[in-house]
mmCIF file of N, CA and C in Angstrom:
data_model
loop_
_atom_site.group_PDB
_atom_site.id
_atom_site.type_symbol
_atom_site.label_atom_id
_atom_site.label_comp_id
_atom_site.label_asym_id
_atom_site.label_seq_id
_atom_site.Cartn_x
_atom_site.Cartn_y
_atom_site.Cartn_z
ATOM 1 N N UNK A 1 16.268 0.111 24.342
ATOM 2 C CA UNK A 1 15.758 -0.597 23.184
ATOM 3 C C UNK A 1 15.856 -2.094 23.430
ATOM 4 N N UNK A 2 14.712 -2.736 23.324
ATOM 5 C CA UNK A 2 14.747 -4.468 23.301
ATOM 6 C C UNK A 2 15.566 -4.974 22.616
ATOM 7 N N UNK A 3 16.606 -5.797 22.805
ATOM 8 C CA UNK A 3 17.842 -6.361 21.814
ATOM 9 C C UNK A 3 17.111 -7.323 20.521
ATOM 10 N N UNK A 4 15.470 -7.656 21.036
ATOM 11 C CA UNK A 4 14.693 -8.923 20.192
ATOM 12 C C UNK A 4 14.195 -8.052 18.851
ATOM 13 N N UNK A 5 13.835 -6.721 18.945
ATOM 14 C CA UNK A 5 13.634 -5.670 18.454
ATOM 15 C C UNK A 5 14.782 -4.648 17.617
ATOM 16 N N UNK A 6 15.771 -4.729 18.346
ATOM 17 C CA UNK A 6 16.382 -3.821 17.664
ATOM 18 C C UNK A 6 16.891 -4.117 16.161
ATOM 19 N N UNK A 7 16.792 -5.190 15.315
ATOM 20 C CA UNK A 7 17.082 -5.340 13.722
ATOM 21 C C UNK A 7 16.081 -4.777 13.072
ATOM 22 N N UNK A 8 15.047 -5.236 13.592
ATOM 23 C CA UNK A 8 14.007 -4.666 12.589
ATOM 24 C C UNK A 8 13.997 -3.230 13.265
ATOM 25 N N UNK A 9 13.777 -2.271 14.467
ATOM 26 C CA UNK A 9 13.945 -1.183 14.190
ATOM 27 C C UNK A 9 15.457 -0.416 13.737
ATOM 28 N N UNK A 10 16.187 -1.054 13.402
ATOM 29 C CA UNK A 10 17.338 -0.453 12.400
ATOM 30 C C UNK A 10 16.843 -0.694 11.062
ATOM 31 N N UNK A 11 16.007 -1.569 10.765
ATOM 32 C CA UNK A 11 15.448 -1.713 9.446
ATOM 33 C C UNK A 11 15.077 -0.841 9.167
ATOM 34 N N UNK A 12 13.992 -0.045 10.070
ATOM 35 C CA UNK A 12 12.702 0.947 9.759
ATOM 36 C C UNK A 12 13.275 1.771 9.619
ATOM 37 N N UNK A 13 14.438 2.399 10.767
ATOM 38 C CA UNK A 13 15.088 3.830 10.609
ATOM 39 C C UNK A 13 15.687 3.573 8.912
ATOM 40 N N UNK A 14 16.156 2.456 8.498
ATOM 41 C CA UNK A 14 16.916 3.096 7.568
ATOM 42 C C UNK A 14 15.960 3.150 6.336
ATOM 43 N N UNK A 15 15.014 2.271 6.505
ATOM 44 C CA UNK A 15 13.627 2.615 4.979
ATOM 45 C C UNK A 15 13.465 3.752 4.885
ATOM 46 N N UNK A 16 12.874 4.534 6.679
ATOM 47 C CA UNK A 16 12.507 5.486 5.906
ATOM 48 C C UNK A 16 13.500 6.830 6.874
ATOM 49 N N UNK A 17 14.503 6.736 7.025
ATOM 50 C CA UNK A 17 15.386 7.336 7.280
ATOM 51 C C UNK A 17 14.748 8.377 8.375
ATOM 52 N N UNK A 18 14.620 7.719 9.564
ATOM 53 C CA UNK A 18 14.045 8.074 10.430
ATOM 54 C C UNK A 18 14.651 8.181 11.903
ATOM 55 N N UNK A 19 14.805 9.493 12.670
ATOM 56 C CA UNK A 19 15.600 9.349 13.688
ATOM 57 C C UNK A 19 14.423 8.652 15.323
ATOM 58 N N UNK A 20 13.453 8.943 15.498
ATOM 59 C CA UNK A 20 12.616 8.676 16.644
ATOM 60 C C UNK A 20 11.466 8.101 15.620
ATOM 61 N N UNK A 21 11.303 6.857 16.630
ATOM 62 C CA UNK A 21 11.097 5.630 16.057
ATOM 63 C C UNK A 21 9.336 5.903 16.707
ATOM 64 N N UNK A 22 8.404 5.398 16.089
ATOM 65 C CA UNK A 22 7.193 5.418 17.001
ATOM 66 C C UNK A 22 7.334 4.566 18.120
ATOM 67 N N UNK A 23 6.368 4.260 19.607
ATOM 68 C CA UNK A 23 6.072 3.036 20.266
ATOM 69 C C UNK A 23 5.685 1.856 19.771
ATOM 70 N N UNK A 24 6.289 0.703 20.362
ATOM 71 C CA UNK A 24 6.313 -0.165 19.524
ATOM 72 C C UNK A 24 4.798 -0.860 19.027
ATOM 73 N N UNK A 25 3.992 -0.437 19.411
ATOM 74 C CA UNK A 25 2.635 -0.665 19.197
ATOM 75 C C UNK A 25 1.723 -0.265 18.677
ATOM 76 N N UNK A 26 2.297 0.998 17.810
ATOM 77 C CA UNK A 26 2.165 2.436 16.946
ATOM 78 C C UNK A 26 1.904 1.293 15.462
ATOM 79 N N UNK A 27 1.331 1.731 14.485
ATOM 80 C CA UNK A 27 0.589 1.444 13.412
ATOM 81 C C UNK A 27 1.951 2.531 12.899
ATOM 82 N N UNK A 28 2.845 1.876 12.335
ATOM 83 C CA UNK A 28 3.810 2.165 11.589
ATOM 84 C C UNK A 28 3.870 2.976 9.828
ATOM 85 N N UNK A 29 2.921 2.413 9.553
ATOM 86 C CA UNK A 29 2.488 3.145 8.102
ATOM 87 C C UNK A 29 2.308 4.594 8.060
ATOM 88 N N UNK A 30 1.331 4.034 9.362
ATOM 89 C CA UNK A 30 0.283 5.740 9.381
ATOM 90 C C UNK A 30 1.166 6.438 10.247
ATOM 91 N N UNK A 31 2.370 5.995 11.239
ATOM 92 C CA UNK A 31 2.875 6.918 12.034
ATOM 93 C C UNK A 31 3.867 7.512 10.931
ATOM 94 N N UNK A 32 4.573 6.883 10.387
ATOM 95 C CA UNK A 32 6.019 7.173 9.107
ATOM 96 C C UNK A 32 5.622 7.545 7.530
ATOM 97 N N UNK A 33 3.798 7.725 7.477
ATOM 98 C CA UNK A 33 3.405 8.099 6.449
ATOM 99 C C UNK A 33 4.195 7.244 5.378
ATOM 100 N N UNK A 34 3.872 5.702 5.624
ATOM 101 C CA UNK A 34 4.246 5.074 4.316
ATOM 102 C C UNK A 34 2.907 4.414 3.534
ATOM 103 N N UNK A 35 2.859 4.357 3.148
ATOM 104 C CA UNK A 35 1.620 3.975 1.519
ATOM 105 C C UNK A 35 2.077 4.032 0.642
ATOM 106 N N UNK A 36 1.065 3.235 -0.321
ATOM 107 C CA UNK A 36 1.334 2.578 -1.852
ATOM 108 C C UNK A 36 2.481 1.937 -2.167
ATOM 109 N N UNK A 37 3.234 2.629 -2.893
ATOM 110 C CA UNK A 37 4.143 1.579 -3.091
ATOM 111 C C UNK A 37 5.481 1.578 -2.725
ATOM 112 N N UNK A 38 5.682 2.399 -1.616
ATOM 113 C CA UNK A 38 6.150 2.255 -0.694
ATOM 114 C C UNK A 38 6.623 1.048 0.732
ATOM 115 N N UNK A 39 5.333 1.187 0.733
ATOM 116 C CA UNK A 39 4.740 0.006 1.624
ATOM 117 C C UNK A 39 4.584 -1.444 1.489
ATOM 118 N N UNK A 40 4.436 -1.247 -0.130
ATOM 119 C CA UNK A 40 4.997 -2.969 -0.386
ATOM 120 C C UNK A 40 6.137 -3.038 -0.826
ATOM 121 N N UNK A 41 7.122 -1.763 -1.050
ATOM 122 C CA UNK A 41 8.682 -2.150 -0.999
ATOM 123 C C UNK A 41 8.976 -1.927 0.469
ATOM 124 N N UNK A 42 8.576 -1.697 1.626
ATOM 125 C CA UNK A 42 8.874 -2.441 2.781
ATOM 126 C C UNK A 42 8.639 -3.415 3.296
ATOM 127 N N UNK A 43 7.399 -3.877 3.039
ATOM 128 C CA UNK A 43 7.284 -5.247 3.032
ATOM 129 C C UNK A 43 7.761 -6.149 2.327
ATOM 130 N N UNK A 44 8.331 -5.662 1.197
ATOM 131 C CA UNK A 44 9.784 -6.942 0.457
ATOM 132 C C UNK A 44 10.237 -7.051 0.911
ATOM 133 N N UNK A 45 11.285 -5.787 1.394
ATOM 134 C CA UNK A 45 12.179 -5.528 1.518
ATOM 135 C C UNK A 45 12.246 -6.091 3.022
ATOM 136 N N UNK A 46 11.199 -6.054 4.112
ATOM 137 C CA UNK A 46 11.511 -6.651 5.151
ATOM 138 C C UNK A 46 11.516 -8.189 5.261
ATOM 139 N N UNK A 47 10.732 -8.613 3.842
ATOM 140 C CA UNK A 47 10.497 -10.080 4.246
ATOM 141 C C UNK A 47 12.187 -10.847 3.445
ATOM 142 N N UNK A 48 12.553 -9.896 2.622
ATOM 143 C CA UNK A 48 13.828 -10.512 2.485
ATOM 144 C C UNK A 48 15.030 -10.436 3.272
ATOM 145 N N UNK A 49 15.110 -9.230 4.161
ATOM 146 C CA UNK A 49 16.048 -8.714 4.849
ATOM 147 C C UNK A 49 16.266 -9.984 6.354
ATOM 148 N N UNK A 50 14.786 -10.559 6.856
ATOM 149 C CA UNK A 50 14.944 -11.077 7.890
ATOM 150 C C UNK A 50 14.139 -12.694 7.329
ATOM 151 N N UNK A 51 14.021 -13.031 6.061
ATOM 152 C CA UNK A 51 13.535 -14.168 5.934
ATOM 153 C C UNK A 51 12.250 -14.587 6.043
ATOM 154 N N UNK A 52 11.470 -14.021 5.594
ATOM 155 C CA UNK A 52 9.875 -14.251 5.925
ATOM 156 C C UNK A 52 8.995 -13.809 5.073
ATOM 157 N N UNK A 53 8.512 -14.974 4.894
ATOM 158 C CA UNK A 53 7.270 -15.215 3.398
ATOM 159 C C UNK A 53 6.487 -14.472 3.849
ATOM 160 N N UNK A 54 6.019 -13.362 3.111
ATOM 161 C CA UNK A 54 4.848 -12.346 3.373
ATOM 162 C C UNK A 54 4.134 -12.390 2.328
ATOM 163 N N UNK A 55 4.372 -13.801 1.594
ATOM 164 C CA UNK A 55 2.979 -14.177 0.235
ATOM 165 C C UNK A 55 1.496 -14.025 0.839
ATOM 166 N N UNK A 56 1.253 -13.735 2.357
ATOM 167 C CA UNK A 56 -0.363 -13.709 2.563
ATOM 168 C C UNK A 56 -0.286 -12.331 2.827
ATOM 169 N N UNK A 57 0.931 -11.487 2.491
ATOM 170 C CA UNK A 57 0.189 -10.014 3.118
ATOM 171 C C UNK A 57 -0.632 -9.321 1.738
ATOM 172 N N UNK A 58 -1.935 -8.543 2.836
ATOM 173 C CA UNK A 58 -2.957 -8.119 1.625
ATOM 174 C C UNK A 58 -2.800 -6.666 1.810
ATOM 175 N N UNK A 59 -2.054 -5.975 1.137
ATOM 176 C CA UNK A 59 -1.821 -4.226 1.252
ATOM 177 C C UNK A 59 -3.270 -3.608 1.798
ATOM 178 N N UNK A 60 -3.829 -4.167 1.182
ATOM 179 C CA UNK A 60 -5.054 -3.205 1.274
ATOM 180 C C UNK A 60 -6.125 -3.052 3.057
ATOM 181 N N UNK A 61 -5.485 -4.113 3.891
ATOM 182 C CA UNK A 61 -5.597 -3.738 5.127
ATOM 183 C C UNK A 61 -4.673 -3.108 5.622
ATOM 184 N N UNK A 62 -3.817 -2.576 5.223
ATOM 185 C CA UNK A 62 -2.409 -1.812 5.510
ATOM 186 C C UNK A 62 -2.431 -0.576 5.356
ATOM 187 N N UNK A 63 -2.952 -0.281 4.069
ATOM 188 C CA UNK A 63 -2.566 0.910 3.468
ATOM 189 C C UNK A 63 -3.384 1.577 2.582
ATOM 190 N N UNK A 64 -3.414 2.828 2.147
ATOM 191 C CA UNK A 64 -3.804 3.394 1.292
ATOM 192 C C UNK A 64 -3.106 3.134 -0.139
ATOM 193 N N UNK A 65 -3.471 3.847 -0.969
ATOM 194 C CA UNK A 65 -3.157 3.321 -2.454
ATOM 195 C C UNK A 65 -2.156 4.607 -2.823
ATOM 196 N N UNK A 66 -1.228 4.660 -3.912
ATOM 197 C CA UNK A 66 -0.396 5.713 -3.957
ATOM 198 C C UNK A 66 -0.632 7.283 -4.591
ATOM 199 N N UNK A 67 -1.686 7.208 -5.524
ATOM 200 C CA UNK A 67 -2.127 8.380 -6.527
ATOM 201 C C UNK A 67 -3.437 8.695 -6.096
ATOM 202 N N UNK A 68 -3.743 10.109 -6.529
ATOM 203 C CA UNK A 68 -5.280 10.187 -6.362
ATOM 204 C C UNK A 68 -5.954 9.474 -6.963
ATOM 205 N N UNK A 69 -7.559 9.103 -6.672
ATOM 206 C CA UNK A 69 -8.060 8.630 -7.797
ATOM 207 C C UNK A 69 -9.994 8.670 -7.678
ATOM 208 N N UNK A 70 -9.887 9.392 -8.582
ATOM 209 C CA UNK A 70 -11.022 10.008 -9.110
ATOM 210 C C UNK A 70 -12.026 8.940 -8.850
ATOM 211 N N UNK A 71 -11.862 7.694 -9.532
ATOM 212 C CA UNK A 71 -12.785 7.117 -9.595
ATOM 213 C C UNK A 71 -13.348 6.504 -8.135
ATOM 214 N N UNK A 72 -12.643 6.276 -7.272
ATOM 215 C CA UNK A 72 -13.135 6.308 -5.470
ATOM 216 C C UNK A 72 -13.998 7.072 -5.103
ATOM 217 N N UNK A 73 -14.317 8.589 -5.721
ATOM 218 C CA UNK A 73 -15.126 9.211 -5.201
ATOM 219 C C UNK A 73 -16.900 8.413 -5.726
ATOM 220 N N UNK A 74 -16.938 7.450 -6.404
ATOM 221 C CA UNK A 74 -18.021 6.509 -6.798
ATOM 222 C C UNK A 74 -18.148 5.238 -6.170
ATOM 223 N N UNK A 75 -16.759 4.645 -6.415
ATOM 224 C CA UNK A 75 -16.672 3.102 -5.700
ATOM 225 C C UNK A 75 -15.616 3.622 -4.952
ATOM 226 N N UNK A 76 -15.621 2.425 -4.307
ATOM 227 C CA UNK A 76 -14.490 2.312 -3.026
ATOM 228 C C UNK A 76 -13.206 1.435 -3.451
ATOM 229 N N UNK A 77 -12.096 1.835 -3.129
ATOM 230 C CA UNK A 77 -10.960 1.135 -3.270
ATOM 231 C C UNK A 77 -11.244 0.381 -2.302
ATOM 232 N N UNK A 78 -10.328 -0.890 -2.615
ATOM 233 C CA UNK A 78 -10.061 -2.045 -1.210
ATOM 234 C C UNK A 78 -9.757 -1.743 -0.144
ATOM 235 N N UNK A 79 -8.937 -0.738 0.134
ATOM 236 C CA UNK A 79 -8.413 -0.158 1.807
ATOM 237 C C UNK A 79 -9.971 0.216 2.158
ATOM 238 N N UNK A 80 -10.654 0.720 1.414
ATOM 239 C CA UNK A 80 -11.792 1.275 2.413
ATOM 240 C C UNK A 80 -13.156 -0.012 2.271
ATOM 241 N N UNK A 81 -13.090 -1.262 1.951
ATOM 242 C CA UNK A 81 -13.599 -1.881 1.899
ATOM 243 C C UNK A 81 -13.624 -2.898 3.340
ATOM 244 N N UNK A 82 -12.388 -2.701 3.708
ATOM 245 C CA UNK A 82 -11.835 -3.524 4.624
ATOM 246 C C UNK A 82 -11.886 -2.052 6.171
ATOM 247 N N UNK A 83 -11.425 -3.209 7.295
ATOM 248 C CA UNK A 83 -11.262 -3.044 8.747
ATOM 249 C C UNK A 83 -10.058 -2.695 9.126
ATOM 250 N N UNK A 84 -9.329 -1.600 8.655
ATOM 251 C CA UNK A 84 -7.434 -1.430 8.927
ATOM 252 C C UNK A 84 -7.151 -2.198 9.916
ATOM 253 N N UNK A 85 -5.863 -2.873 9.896
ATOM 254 C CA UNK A 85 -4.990 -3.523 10.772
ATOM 255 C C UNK A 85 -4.076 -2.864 10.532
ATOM 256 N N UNK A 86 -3.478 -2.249 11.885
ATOM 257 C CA UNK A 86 -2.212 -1.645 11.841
ATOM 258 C C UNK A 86 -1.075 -3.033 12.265
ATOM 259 N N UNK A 87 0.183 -2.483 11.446
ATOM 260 C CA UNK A 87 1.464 -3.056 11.284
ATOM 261 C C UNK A 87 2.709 -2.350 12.317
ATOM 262 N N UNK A 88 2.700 -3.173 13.294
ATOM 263 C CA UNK A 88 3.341 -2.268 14.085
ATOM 264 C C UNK A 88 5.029 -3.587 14.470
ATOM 265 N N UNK A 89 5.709 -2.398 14.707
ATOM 266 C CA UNK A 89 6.895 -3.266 15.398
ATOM 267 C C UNK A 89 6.790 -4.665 16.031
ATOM 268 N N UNK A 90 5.717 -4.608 17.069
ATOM 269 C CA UNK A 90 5.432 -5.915 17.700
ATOM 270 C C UNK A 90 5.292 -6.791 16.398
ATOM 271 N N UNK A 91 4.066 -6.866 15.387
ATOM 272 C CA UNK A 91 3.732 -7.546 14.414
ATOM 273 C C UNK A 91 5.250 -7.549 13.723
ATOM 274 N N UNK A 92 5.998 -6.920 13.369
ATOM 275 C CA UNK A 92 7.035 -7.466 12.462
ATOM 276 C C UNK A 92 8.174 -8.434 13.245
ATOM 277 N N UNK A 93 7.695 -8.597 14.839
ATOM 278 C CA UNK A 93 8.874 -8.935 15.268
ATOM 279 C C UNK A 93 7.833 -10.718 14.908
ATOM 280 N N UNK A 94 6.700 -10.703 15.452
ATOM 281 C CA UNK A 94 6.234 -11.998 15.323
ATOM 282 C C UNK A 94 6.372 -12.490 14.224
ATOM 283 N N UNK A 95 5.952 -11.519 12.780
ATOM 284 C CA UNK A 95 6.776 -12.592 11.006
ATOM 285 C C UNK A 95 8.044 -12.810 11.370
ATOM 286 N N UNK A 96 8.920 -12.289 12.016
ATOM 287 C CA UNK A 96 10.388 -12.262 11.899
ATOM 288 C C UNK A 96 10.382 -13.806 12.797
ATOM 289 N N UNK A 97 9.646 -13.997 13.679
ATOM 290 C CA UNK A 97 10.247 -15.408 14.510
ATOM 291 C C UNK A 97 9.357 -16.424 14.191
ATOM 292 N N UNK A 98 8.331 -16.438 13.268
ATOM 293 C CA UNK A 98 7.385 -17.656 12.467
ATOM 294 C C UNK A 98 7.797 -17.535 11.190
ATOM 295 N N UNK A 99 8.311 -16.369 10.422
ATOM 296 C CA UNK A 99 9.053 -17.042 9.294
ATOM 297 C C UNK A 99 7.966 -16.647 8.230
ATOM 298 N N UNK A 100 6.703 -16.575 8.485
ATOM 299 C CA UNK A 100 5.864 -16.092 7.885
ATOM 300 C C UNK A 100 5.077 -14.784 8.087
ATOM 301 N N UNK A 101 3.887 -14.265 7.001
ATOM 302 C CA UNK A 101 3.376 -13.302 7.484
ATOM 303 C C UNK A 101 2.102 -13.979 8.535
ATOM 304 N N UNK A 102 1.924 -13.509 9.424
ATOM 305 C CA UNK A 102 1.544 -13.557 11.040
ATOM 306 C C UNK A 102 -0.144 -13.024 10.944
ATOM 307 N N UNK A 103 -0.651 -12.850 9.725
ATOM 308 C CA UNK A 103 -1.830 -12.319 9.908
ATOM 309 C C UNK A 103 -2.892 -13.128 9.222
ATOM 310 N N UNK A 104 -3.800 -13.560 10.461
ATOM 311 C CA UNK A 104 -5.052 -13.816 9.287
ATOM 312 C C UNK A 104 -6.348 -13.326 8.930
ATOM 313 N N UNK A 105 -5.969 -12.832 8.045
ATOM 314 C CA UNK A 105 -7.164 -11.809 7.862
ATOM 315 C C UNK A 105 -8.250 -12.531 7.565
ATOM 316 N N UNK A 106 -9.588 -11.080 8.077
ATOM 317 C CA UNK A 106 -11.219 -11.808 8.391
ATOM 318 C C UNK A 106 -11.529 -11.667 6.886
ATOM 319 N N UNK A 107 -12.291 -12.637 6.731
ATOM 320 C CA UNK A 107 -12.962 -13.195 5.784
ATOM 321 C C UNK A 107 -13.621 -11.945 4.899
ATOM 322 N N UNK A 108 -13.494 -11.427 3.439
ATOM 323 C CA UNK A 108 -14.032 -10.274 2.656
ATOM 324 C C UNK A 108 -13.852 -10.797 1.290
ATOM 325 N N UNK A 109 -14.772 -9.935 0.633
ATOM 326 C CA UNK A 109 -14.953 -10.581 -0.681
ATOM 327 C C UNK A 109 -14.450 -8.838 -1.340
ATOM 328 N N UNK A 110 -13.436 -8.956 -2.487
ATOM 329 C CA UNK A 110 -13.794 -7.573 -3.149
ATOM 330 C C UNK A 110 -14.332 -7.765 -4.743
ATOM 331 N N UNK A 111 -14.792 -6.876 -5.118
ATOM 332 C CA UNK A 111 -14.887 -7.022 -6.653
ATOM 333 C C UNK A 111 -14.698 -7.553 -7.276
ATOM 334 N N UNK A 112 -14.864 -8.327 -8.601
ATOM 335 C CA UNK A 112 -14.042 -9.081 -9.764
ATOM 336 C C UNK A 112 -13.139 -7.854 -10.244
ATOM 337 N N UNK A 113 -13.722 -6.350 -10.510
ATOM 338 C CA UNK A 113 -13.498 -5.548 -11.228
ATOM 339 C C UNK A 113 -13.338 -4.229 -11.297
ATOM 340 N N UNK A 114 -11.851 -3.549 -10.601
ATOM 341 C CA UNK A 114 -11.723 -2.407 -10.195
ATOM 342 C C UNK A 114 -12.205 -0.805 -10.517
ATOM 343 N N UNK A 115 -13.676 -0.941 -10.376
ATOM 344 C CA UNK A 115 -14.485 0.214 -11.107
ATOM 345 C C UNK A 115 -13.919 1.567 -10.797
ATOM 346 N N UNK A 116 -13.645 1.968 -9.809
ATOM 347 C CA UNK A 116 -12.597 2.855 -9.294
ATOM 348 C C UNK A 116 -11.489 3.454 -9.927
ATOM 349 N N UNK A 117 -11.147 2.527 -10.431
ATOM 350 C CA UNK A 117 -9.372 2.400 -11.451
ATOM 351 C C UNK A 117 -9.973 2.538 -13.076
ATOM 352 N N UNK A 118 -10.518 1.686 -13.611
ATOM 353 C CA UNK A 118 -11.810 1.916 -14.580
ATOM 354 C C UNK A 118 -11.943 3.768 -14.652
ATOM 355 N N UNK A 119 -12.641 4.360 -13.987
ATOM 356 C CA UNK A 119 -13.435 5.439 -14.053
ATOM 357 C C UNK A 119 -12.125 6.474 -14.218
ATOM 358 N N UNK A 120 -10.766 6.486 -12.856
ATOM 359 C CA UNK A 120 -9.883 7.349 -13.166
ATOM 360 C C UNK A 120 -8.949 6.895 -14.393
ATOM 361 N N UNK A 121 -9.016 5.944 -15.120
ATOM 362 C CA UNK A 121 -8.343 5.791 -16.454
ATOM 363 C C UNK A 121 -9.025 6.833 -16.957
ATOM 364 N N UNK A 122 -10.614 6.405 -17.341
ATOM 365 C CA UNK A 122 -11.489 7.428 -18.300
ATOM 366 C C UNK A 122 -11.520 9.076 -17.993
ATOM 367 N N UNK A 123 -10.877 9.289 -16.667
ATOM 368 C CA UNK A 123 -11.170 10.585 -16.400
ATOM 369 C C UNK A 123 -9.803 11.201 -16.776
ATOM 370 N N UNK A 124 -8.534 10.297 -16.724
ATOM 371 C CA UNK A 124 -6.945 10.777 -17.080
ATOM 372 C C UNK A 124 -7.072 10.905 -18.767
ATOM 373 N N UNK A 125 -7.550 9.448 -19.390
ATOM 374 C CA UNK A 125 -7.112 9.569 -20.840
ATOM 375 C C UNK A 125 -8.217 10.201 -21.363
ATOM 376 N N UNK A 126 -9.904 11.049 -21.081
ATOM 377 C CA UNK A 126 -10.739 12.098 -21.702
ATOM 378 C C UNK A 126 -9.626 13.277 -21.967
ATOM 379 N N UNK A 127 -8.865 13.602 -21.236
ATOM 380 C CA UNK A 127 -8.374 15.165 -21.997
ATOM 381 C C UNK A 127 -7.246 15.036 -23.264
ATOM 382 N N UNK A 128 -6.298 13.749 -22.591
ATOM 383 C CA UNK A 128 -5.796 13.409 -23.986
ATOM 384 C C UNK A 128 -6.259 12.653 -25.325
ATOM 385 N N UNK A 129 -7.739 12.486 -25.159
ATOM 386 C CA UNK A 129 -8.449 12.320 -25.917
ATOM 387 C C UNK A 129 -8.701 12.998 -26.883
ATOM 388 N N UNK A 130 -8.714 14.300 -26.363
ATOM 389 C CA UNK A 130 -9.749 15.618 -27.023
ATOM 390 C C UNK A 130 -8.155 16.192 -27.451
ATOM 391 N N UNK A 131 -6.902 16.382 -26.692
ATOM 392 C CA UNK A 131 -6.305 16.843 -27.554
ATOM 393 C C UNK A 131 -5.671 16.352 -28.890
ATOM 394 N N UNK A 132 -5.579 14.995 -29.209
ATOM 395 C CA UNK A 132 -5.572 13.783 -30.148
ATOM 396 C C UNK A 132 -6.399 14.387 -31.339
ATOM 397 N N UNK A 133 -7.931 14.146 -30.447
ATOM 398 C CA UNK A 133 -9.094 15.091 -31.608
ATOM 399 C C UNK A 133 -8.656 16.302 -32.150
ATOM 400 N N UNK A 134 -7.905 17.711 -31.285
ATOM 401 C CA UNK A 134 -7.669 18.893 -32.056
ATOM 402 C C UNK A 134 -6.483 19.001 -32.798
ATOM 403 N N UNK A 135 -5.820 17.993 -32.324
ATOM 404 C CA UNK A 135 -4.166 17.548 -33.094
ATOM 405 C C UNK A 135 -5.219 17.167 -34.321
ATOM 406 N N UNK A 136 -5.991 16.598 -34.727
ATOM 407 C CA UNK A 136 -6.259 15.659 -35.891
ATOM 408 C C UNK A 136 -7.184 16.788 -36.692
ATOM 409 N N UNK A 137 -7.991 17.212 -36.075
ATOM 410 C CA UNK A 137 -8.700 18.560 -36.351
ATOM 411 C C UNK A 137 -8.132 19.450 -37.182
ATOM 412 N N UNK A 138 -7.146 19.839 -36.718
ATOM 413 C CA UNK A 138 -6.216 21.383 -36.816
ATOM 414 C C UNK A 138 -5.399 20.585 -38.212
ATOM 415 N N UNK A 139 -4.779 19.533 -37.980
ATOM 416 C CA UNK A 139 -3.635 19.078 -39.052
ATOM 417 C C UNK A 139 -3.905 18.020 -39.983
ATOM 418 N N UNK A 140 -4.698 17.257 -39.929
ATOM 419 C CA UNK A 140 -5.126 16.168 -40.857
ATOM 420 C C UNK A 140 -6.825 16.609 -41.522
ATOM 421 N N UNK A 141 -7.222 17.148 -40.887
ATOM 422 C CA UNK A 141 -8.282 17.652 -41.816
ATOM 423 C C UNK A 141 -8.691 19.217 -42.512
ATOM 424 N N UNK A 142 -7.571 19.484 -42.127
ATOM 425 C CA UNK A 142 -7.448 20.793 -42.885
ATOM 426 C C UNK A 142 -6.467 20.935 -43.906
#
């Protein structure tokens, strides 16, 4: 194990309590199955642990989002808007010795307005809608 390396991979083993570590060049998310919000409590959690402003990291080249969601099958969430960049050991060792997050991401525009998130609200709160309606049905108008 690289001695320049080995904090942050004691970091990783212990996030996600992990005995064999990927190569260090391995896309870490997708190898340790971390997403949503997960993934940005490792990225706190790493930028506080070793000192490094990760105010420019944008999840959504990182990662997937945490819940299903209905409304993606119409619009696209931001992860799939974008070009994945994997986050690998190497990359955390470079925030760890600039102090910052190390990435500059290519130029993308997303939405004003998460139609996606929009649509699976309307598709979660329609059934408790209707039972509201037979609650009101059954007991207030009878």
């Amino acid at each position: 194990m690289d001695d320049d390396t080995s904090s942050i991979r004691a970091f990783i083993k212990r996030f996600v309590d992990v005995t064999d570590m990927p190569p260090e060049d391995a896309d870490l998310f997708k190898a340790l199955d971390i997403y949503g919000d997960d993934a940005d409590e490792f990225i706190v959690e790493f930028g506080q642990r070793f000192d490094v402003d990760v105010g420019g990291y944008l999840w959504y080249f990182h990662t997937r989002e945490e819940c299903w969601n209905p409304g993606a099958l119409f619009f696209k969430p931001p992860n799939r808007r974008v070009t994945p960049i994997p986050i690998s050991v190497s990359l955390l060792r470079k925030a760890q010795l600039e102090k910052h997050w190390p990435i500059t991401y290519p130029v993308h525009a997303l939405p004003k307005r998460r139609w996606d998130i929009l649509i699976s609200q309307v598709v979660c709160l329609f059934p408790l809608a209707l039972v509201g309606l037979g609650l009101i049905l059954k007991f207030v108008l009878h």
